[in-house]
PDB file of C-alpha atoms in Angstrom:
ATOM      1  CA  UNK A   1      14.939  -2.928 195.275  1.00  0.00           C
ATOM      2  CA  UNK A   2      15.638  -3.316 199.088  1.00  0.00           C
ATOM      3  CA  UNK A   3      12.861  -3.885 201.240  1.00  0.00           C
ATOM      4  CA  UNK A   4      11.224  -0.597 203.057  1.00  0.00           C
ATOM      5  CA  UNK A   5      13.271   1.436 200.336  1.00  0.00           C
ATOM      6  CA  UNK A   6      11.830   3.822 198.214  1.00  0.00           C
ATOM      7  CA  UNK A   7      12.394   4.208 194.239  1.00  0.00           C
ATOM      8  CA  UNK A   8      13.942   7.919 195.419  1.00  0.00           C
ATOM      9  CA  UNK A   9      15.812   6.848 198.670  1.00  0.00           C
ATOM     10  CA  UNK A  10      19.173   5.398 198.586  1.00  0.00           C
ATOM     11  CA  UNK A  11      19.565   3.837 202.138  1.00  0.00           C
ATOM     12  CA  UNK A  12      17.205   2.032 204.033  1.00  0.00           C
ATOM     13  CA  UNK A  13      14.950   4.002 206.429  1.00  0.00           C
ATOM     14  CA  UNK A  14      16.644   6.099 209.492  1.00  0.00           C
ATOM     15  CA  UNK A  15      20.363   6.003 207.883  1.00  0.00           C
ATOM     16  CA  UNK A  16      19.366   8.692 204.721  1.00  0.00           C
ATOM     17  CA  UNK A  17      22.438  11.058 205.395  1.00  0.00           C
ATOM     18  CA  UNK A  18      24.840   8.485 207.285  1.00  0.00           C
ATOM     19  CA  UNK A  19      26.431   7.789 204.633  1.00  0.00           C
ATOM     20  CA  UNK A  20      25.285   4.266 205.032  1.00  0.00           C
ATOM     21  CA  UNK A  21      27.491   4.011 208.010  1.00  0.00           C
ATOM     22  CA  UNK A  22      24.403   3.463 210.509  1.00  0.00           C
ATOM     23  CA  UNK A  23      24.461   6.619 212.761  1.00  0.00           C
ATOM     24  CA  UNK A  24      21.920   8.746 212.352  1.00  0.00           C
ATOM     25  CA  UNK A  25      22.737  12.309 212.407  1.00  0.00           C
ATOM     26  CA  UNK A  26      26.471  11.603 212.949  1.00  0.00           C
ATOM     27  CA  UNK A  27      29.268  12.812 210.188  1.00  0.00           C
ATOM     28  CA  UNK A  28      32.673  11.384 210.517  1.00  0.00           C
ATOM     29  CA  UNK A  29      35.063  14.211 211.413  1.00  0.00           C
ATOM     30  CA  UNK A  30      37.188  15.163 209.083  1.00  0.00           C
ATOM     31  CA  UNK A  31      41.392  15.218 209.785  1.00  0.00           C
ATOM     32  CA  UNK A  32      44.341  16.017 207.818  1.00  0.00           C
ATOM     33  CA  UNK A  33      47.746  14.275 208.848  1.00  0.00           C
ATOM     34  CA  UNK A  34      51.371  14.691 207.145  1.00  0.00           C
ATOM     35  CA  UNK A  35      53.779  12.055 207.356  1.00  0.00           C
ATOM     36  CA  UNK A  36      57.078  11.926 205.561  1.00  0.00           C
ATOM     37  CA  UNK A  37      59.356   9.069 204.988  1.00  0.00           C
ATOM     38  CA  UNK A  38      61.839   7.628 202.503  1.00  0.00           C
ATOM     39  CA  UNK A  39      63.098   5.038 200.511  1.00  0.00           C
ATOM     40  CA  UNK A  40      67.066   4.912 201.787  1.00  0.00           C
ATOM     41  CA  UNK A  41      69.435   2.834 199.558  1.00  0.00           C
ATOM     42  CA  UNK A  42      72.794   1.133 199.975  1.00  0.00           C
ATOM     43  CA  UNK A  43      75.265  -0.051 197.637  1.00  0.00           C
ATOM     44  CA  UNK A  44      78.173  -1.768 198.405  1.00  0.00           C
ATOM     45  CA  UNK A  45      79.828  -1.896 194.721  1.00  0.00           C
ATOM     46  CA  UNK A  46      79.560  -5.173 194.412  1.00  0.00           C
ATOM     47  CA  UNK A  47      75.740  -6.703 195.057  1.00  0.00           C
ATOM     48  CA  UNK A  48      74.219  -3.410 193.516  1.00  0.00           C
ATOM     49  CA  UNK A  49      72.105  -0.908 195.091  1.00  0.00           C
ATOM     50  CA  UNK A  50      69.640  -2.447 198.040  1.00  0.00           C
ATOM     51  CA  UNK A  51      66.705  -0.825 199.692  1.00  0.00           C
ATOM     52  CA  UNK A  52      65.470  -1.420 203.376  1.00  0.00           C
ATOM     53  CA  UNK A  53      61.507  -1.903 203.523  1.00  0.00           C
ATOM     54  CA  UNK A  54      59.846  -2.495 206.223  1.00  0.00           C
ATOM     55  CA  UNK A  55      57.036  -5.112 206.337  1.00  0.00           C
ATOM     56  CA  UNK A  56      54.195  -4.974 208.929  1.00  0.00           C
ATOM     57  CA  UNK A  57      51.749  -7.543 209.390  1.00  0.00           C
ATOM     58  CA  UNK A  58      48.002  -6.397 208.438  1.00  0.00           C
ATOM     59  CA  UNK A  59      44.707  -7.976 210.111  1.00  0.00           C
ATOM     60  CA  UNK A  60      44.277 -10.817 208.395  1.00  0.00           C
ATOM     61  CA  UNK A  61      47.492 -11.725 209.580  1.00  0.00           C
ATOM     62  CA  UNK A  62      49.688 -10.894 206.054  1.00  0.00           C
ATOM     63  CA  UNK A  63      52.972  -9.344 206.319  1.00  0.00           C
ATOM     64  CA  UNK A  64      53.340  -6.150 204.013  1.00  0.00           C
ATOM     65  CA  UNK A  65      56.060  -4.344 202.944  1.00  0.00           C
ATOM     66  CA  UNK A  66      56.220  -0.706 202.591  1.00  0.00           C
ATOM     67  CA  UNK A  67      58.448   2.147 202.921  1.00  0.00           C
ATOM     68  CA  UNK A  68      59.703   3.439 206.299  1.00  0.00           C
ATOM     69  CA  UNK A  69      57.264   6.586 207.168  1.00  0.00           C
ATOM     70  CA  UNK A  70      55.840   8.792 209.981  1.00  0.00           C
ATOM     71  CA  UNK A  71      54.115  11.549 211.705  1.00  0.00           C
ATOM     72  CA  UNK A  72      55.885  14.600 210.985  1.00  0.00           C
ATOM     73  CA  UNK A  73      57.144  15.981 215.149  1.00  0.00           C
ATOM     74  CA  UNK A  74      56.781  19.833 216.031  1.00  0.00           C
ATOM     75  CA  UNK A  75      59.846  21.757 214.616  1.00  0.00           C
ATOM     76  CA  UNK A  76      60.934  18.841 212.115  1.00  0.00           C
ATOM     77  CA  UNK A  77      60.440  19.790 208.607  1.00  0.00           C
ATOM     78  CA  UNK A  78      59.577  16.650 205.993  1.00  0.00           C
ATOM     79  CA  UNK A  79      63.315  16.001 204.986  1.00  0.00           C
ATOM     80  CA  UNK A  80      64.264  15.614 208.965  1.00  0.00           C
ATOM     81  CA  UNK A  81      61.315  13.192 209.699  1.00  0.00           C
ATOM     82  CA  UNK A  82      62.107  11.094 206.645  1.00  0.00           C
ATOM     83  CA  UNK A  83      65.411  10.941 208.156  1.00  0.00           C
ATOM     84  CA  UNK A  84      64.137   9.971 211.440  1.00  0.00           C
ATOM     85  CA  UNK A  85      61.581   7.865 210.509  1.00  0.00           C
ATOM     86  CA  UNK A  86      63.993   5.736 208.392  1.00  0.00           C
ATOM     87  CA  UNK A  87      66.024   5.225 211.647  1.00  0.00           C
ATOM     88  CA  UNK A  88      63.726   4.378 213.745  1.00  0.00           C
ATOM     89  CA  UNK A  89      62.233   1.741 211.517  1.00  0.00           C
ATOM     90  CA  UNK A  90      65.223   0.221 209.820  1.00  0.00           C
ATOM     91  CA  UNK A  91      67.944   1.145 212.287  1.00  0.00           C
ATOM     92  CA  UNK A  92      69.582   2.630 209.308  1.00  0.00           C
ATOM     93  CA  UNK A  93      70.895   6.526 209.014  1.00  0.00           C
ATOM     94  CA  UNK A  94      70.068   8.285 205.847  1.00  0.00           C
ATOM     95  CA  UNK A  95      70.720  11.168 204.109  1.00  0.00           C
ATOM     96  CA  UNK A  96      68.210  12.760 201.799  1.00  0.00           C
ATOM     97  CA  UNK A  97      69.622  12.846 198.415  1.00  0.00           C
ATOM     98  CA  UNK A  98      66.300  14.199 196.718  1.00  0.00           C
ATOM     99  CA  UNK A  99      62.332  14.247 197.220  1.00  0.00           C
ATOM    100  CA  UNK A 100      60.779  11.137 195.260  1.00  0.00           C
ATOM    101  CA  UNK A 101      57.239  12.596 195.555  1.00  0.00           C
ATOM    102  CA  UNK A 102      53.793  12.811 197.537  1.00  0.00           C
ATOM    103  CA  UNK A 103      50.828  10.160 198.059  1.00  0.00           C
ATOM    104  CA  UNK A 104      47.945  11.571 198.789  1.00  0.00           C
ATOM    105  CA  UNK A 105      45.200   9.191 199.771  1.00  0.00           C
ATOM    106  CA  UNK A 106      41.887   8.917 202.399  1.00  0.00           C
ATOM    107  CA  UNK A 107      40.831   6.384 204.700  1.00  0.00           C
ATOM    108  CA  UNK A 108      38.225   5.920 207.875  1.00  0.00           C
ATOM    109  CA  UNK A 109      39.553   5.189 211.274  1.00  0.00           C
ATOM    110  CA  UNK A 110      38.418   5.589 214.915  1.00  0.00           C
ATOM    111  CA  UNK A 111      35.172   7.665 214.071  1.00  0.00           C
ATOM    112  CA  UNK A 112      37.348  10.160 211.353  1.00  0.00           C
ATOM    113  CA  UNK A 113      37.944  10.509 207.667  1.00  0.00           C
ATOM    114  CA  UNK A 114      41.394  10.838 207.186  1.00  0.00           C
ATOM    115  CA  UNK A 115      43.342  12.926 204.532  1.00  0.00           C
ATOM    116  CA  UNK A 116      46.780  11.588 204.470  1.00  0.00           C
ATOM    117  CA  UNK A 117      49.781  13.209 202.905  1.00  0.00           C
ATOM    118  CA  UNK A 118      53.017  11.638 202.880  1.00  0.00           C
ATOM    119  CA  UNK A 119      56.408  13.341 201.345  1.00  0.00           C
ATOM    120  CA  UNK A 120      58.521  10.710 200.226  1.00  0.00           C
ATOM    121  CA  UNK A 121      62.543  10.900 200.130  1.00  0.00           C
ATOM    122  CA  UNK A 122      65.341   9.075 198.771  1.00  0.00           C
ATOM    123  CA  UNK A 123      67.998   8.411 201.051  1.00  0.00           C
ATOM    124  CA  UNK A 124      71.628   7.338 200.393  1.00  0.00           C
ATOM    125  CA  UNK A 125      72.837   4.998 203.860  1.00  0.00           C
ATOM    126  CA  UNK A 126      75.470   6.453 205.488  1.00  0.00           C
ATOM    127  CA  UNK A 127      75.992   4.323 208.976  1.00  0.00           C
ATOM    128  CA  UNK A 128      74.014   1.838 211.253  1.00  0.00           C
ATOM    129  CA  UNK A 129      72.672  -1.792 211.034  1.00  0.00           C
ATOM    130  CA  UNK A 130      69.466  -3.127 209.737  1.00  0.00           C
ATOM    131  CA  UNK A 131      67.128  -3.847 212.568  1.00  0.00           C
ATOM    132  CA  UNK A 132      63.169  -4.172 213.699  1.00  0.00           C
ATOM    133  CA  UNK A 133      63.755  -2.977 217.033  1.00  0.00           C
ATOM    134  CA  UNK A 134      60.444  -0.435 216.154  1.00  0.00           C
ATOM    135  CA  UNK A 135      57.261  -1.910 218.114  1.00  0.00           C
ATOM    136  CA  UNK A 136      55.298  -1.161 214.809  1.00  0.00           C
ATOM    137  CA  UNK A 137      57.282  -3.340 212.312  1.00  0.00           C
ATOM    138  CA  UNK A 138      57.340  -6.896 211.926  1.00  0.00           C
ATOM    139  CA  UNK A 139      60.687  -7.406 209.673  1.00  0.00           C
ATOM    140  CA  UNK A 140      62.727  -5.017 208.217  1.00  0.00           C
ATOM    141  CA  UNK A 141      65.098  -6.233 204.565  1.00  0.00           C
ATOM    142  CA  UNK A 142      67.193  -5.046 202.101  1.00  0.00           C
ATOM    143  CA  UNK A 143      66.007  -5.646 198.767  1.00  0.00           C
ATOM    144  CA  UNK A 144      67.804  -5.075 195.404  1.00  0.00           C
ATOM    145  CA  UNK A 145      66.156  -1.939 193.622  1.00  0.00           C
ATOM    146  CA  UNK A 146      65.571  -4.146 190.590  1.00  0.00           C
ATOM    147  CA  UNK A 147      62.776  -6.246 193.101  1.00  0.00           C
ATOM    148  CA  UNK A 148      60.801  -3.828 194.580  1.00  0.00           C
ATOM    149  CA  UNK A 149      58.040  -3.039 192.370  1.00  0.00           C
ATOM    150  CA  UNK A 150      57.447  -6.717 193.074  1.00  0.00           C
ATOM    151  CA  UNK A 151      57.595  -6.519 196.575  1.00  0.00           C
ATOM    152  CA  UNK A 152      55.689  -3.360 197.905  1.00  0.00           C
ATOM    153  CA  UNK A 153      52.365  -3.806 198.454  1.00  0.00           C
ATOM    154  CA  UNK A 154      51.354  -0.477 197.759  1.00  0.00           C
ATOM    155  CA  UNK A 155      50.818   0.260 194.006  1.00  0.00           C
ATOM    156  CA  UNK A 156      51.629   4.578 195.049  1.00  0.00           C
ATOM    157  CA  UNK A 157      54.730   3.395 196.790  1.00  0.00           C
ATOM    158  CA  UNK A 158      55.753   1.083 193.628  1.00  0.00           C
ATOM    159  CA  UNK A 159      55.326   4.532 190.951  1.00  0.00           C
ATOM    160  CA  UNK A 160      57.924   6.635 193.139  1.00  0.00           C
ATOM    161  CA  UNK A 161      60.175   4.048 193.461  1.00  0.00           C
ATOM    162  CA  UNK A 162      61.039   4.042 189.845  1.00  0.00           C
ATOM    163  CA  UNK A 163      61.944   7.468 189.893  1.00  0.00           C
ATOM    164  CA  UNK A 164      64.929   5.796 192.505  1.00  0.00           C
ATOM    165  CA  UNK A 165      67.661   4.499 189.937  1.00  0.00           C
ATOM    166  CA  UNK A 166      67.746   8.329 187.410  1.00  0.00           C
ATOM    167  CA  UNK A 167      67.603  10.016 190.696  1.00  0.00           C
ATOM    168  CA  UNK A 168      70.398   8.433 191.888  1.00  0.00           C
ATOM    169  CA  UNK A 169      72.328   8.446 188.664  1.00  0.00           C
ATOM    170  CA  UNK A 170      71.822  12.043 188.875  1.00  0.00           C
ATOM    171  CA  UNK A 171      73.111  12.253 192.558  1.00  0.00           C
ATOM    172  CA  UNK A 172      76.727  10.078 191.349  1.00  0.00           C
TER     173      UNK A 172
END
């Protein structure tokens, strides 16, 4: 046992109901947020179907890739951010060919607990170049559908992403 904690107490004295997070009396507001984004695919009929990902580099300096995804605007329903989203990120224009699914998840920032929910999208490229021209990614790649459970850093993002290749069987 701690120092200056009791057998019935689970934080040291002054921080019982901060959640051990140091601030007496304070809760961290709560926040919901909906993003939507996609996974948009290429294929050229001859290297196979491609993916663009976007990688961003993390605080400890280590560049992660993920799927293109955003805040969902006033007026824009999921399928339309997705679209965006994708463009803005990758510089390349999609079109949804079918939802993939939804990650749900929580996290802490700025003084809040955050519940996230993101609608994910598969996208079929129909114009534009790759590009990082977005502020908030570090590099942008295509990457052959076969490699990107091996790539994303997100084990959520890896599960849809399997759903990609019957999906777009289905869509032929």
């Amino acid at each position: 046992m701690l120092p200056g904690l009791s057998p019935d107490s689970r934080y040291p004295p002054g921080m019982a109901g901060t959640g051990g997070r140091g601030r007496p009396g304070r809760r961290l507001r709560r926040v919901d947020e909906t993003s939507a984004g996609g996974l948009v695919v290429a294929d050229d009929g001859v290297t196979g179907p491609r993916a663009a990902l976007i990688g961003r580099t993390d605080r400890r300096g280590r560049l992660l890739w993920s799927l293109p995804k955003g805040h969902i605007e006033a007026g824009e329903t999921p399928e339309d951010t997705a679209v965006r989203e994708v463009a803005e990120e990758t510089g390349i224009i999609g079109e949804v060919v079918a939802p993939l699914g939804i990650i749900d998840f929580w996290f802490v920032a700025d003084g809040r607990r955050v519940h996230k929910t993101v609608h994910h999208f598969l996208l079929r490229a129909i114009g534009g170049a790759l590009s990082d021209a977005d502020v908030e990614v570090t590099e942008v790649a295509w990457v052959p559908l076969e490699e990107l459970s091996g790539r994303l850093a997100y084990a959520d993002e890896r599960a849809l992403v399997e759903r990609a290749p019957a999906l777009l069987a289905d869509s032929a």
